[in-house]
Tab-separated table of C-alpha atoms and ligand atoms in Angstrom:
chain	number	residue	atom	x	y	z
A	198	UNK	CA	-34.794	1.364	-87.979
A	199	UNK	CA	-33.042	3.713	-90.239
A	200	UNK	CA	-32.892	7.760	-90.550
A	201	UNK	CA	-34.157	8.785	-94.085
A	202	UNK	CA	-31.743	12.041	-95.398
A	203	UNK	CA	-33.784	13.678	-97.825
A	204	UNK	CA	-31.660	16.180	-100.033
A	205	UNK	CA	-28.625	13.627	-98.742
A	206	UNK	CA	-26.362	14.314	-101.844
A	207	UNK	CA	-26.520	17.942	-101.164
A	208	UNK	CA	-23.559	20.241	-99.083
A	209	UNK	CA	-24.916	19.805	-95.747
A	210	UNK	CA	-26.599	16.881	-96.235
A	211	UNK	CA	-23.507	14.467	-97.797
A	212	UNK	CA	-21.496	15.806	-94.388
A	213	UNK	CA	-24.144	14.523	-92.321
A	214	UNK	CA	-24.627	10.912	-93.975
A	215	UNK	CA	-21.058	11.004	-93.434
A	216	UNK	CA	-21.343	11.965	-89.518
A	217	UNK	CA	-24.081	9.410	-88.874
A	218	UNK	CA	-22.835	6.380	-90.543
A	219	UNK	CA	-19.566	7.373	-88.627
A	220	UNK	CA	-21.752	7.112	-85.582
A	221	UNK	CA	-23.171	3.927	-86.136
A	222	UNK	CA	-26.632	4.955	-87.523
A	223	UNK	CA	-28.467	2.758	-90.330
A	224	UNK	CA	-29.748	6.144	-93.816
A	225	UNK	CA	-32.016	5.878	-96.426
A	226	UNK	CA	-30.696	8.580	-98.742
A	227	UNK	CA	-33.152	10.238	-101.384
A	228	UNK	CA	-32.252	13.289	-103.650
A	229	UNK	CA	-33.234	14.624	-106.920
A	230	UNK	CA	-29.765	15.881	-107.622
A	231	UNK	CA	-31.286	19.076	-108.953
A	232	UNK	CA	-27.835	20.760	-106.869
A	233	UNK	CA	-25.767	18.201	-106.597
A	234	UNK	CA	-24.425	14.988	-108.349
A	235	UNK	CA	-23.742	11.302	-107.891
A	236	UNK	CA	-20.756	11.023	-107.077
A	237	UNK	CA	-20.832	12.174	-103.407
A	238	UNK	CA	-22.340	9.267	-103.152
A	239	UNK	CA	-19.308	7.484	-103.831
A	240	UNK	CA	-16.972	10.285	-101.578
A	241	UNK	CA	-20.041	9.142	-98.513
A	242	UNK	CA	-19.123	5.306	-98.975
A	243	UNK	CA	-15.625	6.095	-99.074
A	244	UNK	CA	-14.718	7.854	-96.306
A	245	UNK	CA	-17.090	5.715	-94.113
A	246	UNK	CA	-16.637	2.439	-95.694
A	247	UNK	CA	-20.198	2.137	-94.799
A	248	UNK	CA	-22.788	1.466	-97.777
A	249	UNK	CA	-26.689	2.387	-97.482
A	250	UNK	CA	-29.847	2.515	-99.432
A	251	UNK	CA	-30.448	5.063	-102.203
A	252	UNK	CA	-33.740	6.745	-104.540
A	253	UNK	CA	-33.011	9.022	-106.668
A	254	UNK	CA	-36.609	11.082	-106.165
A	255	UNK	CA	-38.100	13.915	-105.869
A	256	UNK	CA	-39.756	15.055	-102.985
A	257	UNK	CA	-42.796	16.486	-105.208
A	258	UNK	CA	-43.707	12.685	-106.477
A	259	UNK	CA	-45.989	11.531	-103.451
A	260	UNK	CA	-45.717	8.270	-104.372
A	261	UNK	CA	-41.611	7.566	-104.750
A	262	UNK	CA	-41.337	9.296	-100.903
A	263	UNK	CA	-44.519	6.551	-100.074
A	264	UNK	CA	-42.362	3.738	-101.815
A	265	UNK	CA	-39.314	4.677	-99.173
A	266	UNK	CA	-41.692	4.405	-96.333
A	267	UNK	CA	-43.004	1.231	-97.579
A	268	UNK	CA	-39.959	-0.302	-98.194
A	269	UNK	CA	-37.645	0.720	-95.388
A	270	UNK	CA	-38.270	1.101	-91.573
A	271	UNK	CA	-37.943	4.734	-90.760
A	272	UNK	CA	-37.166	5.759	-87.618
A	273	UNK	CA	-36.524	9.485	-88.467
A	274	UNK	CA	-36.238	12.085	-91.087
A	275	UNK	CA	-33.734	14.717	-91.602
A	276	UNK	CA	-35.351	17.024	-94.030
A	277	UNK	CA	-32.663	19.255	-96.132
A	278	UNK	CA	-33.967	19.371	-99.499
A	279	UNK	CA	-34.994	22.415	-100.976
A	280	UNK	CA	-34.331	25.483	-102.737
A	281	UNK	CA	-31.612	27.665	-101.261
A	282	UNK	CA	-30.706	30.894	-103.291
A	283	UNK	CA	-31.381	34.145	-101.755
A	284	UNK	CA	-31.330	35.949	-104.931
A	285	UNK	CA	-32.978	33.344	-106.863
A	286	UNK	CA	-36.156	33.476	-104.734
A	287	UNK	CA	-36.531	37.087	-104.967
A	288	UNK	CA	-36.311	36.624	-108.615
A	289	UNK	CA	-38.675	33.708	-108.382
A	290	UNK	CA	-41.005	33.381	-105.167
A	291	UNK	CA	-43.682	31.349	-106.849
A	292	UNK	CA	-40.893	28.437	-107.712
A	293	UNK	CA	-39.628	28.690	-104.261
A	294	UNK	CA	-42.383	28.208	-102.680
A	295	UNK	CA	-43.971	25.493	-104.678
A	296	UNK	CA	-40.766	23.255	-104.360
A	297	UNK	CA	-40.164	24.088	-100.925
A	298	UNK	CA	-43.369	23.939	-99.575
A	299	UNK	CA	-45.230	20.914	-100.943
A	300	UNK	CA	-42.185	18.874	-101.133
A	301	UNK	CA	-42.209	19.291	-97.117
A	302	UNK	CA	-46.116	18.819	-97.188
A	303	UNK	CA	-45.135	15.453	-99.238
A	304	UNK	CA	-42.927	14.466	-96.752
A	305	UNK	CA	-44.721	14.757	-93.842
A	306	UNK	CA	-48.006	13.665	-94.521
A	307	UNK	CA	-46.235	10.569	-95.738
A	308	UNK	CA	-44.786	10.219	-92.127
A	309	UNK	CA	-48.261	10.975	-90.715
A	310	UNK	CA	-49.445	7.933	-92.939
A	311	UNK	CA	-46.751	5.859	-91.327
A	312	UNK	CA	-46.668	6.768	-87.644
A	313	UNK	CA	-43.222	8.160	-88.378
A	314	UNK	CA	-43.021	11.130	-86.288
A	315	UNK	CA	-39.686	12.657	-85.232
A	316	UNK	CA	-38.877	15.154	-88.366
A	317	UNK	CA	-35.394	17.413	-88.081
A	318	UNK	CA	-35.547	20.024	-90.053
A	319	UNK	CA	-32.782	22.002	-92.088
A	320	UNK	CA	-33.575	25.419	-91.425
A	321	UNK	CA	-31.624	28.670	-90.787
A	322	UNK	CA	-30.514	32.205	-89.520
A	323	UNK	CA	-32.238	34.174	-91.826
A	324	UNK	CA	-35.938	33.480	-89.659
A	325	UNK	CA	-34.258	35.878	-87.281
A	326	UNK	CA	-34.733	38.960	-90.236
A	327	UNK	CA	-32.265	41.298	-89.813
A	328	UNK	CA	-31.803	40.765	-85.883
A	329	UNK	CA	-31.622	44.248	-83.723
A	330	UNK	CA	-29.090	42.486	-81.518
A	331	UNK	CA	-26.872	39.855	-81.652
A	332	UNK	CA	-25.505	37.284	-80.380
A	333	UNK	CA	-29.060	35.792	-81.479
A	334	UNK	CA	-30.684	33.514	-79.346
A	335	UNK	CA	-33.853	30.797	-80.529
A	336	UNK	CA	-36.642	33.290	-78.827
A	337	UNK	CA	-35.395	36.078	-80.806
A	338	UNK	CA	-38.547	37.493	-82.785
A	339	UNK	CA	-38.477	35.722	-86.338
A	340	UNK	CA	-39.511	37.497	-89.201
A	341	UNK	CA	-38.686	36.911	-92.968
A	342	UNK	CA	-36.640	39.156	-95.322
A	343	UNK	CA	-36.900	37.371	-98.405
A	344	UNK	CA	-39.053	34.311	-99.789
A	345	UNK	CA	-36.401	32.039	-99.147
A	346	UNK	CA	-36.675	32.969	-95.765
A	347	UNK	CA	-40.234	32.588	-95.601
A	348	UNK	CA	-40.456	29.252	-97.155
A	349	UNK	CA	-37.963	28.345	-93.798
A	350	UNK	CA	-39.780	30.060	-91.430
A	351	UNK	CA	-43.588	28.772	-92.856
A	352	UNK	CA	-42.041	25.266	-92.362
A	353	UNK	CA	-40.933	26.041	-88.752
A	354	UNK	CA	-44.781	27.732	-88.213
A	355	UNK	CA	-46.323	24.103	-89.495
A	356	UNK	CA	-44.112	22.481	-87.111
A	357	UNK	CA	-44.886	24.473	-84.058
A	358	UNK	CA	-48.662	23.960	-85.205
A	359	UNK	CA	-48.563	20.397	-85.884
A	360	UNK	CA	-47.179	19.971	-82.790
A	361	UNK	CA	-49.759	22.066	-80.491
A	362	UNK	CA	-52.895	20.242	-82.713
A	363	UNK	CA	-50.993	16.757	-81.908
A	364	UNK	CA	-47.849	16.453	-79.301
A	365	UNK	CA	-47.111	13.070	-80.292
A	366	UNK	CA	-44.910	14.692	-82.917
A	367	UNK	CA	-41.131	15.755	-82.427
A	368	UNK	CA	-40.004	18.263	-83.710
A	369	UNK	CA	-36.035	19.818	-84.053
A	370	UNK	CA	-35.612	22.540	-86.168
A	371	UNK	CA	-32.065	23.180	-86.214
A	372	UNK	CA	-30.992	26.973	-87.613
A	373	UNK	CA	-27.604	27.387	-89.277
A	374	UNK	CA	-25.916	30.384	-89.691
A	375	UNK	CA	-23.342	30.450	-92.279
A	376	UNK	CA	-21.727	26.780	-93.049
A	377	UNK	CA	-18.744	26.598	-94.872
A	378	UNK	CA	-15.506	24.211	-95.646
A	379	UNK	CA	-15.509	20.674	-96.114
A	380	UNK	CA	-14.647	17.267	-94.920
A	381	UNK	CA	-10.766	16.949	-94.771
A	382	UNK	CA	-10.832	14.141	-96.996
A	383	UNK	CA	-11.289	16.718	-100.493
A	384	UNK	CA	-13.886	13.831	-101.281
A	385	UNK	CA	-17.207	15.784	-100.600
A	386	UNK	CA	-17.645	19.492	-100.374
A	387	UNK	CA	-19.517	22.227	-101.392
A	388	UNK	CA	-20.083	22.014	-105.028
A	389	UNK	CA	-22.885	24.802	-106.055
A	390	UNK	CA	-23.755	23.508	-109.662
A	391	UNK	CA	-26.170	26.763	-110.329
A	392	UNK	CA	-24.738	30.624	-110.210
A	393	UNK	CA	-23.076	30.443	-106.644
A	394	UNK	CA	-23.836	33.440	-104.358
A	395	UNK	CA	-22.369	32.674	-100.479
A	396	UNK	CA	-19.293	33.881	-99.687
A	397	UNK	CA	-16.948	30.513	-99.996
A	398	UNK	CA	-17.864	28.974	-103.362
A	399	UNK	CA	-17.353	32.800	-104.942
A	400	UNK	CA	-13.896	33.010	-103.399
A	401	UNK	CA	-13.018	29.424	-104.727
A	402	UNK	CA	-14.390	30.547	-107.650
A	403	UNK	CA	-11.355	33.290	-108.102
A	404	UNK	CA	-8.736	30.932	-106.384
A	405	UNK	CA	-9.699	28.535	-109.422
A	406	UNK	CA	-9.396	31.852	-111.893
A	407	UNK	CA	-12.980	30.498	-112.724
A	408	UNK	CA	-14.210	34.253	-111.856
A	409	UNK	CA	-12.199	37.461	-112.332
A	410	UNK	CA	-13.867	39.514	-109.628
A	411	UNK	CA	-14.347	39.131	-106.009
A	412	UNK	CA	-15.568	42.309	-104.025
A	413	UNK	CA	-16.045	42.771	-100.845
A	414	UNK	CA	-19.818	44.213	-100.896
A	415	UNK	CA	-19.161	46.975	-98.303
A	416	UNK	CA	-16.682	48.204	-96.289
A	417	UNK	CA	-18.749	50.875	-95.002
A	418	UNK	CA	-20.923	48.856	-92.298
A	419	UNK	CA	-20.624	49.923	-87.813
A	420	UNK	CA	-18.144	46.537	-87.573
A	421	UNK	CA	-14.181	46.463	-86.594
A	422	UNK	CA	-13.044	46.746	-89.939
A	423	UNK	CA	-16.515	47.883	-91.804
A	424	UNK	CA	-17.216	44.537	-93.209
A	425	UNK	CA	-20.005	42.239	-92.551
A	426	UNK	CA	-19.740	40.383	-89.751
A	427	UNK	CA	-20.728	36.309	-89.705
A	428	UNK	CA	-20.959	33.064	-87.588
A	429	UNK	CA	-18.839	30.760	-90.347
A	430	UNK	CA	-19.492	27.211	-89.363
A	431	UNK	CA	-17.016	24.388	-90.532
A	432	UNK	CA	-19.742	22.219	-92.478
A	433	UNK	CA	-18.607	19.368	-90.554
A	434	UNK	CA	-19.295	20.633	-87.434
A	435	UNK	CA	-22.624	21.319	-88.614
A	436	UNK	CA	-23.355	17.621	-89.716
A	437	UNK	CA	-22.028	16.407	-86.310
A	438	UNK	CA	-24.814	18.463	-84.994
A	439	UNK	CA	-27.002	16.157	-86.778
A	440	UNK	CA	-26.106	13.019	-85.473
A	441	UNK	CA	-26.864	15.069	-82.116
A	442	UNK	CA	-30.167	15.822	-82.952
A	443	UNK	CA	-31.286	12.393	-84.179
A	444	UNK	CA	-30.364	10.935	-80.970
A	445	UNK	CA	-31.527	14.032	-78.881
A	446	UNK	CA	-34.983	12.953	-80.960
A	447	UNK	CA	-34.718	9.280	-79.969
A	448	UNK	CA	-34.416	9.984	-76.617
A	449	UNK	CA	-37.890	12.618	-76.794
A	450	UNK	CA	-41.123	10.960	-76.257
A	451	UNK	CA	-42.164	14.136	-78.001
A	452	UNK	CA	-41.367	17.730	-78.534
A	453	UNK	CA	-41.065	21.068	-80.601
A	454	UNK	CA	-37.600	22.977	-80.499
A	455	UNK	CA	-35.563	25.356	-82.297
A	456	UNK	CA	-31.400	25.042	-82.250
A	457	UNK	CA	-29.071	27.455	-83.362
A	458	UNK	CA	-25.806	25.684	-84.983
A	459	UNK	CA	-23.164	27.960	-84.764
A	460	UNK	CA	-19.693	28.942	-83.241
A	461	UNK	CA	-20.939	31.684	-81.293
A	462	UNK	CA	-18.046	33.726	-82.766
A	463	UNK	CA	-17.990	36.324	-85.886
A	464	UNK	CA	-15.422	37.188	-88.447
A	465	UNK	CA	-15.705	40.002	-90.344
A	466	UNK	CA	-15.701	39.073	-94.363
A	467	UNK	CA	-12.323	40.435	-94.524
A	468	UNK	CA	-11.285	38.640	-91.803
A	469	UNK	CA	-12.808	35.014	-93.822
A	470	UNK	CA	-10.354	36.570	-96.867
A	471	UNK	CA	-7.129	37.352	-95.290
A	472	UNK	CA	-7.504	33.859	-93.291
A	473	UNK	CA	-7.955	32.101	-96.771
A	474	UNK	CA	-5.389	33.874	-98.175
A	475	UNK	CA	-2.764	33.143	-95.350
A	476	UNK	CA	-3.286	29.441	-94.477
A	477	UNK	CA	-3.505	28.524	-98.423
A	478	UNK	CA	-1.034	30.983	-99.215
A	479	UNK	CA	-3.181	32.355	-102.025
A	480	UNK	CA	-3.566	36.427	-103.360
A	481	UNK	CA	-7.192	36.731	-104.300
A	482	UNK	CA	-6.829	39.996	-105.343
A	483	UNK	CA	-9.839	40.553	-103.935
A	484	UNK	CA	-11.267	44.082	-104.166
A	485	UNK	CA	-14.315	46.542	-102.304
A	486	UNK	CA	-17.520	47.060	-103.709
A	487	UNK	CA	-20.955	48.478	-102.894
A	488	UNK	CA	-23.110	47.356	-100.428
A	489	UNK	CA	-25.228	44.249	-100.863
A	490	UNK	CA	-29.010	44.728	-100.681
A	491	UNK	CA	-30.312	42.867	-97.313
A	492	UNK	CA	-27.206	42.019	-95.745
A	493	UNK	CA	-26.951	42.750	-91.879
A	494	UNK	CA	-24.046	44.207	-90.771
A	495	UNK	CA	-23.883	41.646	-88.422
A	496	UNK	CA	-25.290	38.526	-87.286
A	497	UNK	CA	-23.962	35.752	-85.367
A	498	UNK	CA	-25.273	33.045	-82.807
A	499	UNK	CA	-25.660	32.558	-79.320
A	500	UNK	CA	-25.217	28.328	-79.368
A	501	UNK	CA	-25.321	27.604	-75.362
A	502	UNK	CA	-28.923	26.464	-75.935
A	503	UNK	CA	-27.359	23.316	-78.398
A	504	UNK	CA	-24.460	22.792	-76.314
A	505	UNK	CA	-26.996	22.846	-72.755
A	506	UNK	CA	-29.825	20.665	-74.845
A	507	UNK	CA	-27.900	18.380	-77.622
A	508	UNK	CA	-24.736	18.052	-76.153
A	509	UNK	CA	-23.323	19.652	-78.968
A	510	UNK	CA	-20.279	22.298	-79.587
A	511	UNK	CA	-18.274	23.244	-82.744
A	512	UNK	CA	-14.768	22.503	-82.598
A	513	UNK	CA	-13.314	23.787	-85.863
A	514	UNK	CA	-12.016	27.163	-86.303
A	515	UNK	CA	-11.720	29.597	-89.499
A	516	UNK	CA	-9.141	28.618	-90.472
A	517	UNK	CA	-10.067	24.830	-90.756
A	518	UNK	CA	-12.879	25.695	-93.086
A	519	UNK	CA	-10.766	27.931	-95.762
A	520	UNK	CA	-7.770	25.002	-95.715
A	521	UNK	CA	-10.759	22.381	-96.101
A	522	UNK	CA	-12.622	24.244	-98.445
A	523	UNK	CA	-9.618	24.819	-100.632
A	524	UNK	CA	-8.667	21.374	-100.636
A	525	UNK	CA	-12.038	20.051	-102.008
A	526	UNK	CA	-12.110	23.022	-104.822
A	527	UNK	CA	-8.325	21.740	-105.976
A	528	UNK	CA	-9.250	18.391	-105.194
A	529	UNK	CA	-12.152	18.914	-107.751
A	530	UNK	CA	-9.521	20.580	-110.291
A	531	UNK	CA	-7.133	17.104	-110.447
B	770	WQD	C1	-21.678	36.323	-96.305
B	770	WQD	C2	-21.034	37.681	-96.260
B	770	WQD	C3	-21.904	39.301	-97.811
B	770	WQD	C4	-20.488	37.613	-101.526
B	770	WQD	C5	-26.874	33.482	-96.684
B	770	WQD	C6	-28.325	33.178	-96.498
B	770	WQD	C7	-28.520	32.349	-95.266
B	770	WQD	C8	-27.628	31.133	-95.310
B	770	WQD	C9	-26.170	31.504	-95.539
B	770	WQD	C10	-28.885	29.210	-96.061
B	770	WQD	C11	-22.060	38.793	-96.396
B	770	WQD	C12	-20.430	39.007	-98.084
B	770	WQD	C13	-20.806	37.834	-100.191
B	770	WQD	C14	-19.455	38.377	-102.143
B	770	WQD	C15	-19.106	39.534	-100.087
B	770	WQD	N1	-28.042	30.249	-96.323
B	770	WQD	N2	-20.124	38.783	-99.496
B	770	WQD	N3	-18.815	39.304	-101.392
B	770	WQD	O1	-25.843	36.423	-96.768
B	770	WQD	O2	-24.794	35.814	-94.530
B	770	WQD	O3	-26.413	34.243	-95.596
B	770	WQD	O4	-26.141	32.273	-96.744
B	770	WQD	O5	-29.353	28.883	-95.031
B	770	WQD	O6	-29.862	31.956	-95.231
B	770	WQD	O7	-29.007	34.393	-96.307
B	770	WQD	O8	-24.149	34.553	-96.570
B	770	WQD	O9	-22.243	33.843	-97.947
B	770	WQD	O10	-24.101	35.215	-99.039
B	770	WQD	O11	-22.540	36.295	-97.454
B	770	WQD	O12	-18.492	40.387	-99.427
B	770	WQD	O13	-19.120	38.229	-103.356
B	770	WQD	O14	-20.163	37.812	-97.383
B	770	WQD	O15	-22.154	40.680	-97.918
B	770	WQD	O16	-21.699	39.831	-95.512
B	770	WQD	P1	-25.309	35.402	-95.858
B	770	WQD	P2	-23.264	34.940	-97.842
């Protein structure tokens, strides 16, 4: 029996084949590459010395996801492909939620087909809106602020409903708040091949000189020091929650449940800068600009319900992720 990682070339999901193999578990990889590239393949074998199945497919062709199924026992699926810009899918809802949303229809009326029924499923803070409160916990009302969002929390709603109309389903859908860094190895990362937007890849981005500006958007927000206030996760953490989930699965006859992966802590984004700064002994010259349109001032996660449920904790701090993160970027540069 094997766990098939769909979008497993990607940030999160080349961290988690990583974190599974490392645990013993037989992947199936399948990606399109559309934002990311072949050779974290290569950094997955590596650093596990472990080698697996791949298809290079998309999740929109029906019939390559039904020649995985045919062709491999699947125990599982960890579901992580899909479109992931903010900005982009304001720009362009209709593409976001065409990919997005058939591609997961694809995938899970394939599983139906084969009696394959325990689906994990990438999604992430921003169902939780702009939350009144924080830290956020999983019954915290959901709401979307963007069609990105949407697409995340439509999936979630055709979870929950698949599993009411049929409870021999399971069901994790595990919510990430802001993952950053990479595995300590400089093999894999994150590598953002479009127009990056999150934090990290824009600061690596001036680090690099590749970009001549970085601005703080907003210093003028109710936080400590007036900027925005996150829960960074180091990515690996995140994948290790994962390996968590596929064997919390394995263990469910059945279920529906939400997770929130984070540190349960918040740093401010000046707090992310000075950190990177200091422990890679870089200026960024970073400077303040103007608000960004949609951004909370803060938002960060209550994770008890993970640790209680999965047996599952991050261990890494800040300052991890920006000496990780840097060390991929250079790594990248050599
Ligand atoms: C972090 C902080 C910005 C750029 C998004 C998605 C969320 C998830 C993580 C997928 C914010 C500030 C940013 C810059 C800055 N993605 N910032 N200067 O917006 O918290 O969450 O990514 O699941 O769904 O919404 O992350 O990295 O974009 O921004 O000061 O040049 O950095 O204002 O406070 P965000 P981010």
């Amino acid at each position: 029996m094997a766990v098939l990682v769909n979008g497993g070339a990607g940030f999160i999901g080349s961290h988690t084949c990583v974190e599974l193999l490392n645990a013993g578990e037989d992947i199936v990889v399948f990606d399109n590459f559309y934002n990311s590239n072949p050779q974290v393949l290569d950094g997955i074998r590596k650093i596990t010395g472990r080698d697996f199945k791949f298809y290079e497919a998309d999740m929109l062709e029906m019939s390559s996801i039904d020649d995985i199924f045919d062709e491999n026992d699947i125990e599982q699926v960890i579901h992580f492909a899909g479109y992931k810009s903010v900005p982009e899918s304001v720009k362009h809802p209709l593409k976001y939620y065409s990919n997005n949303l058939r591609g997961t229809f694809n995938i899970l009326e394939t599983m139906k087909k084969y009696g394959c029924t325990k689906f994990i499923f990438s999604s992430s803070a921003t169902v939780y809106g702009i939350p009144e409160t924080v830290p956020v916990k999983e019954d915290f009302p959901l709401s979307a602020i963007n069609p990105y969002g949407s697409t995340k929390l439509i999936i979630e709603n055709l979870c929950r409903e698949m599993y009411t109309a049929n409870n021999a389903w399971t069901f994790i859908l595990l919510r990430y708040f802001n993952p950053v860094g990479a595995h300590k190895s400089g093999l894999i990362g994150e590598d953002p091949g479009n127009q990056p937007n999150n934090l990290m890849p824009l600061v690596l981005d001036k680090a690099t000189g590749k970009r001549d500006v970085l601005q703080i958007t907003g210093d003028d927000y109710p936080t400590r020091d007036g900027t925005c206030i996150r829960d960074y996760i180091h990515v690996v953490d995140l994948a290790k929650g994962h390996v968590s989930a596929v064997k919390k699965a394995r263990e469910l006859e059945n279920g529906c449940k939400a997770y929130n992966l984070g540190t349960g802590r918040g740093y401010s984004v000046k707090e992310i800068l000075d950190t990177f700064q200091r422990v890679n002994n870089i200026d960024l010259g970073y400077t303040i600009g103007p608000r960004r349109e949609g951004d909370a001032a803060e938002c960060y996660s209550d994770p008890s319900l993970a640790e209680k449920e999965l047996g599952w904790k991050a261990e890494l701090g800040i300052e991890d992720m920006c000496r990780d993160a840097w060390n991929f970027r250079r790594n990248k540069l050599i």
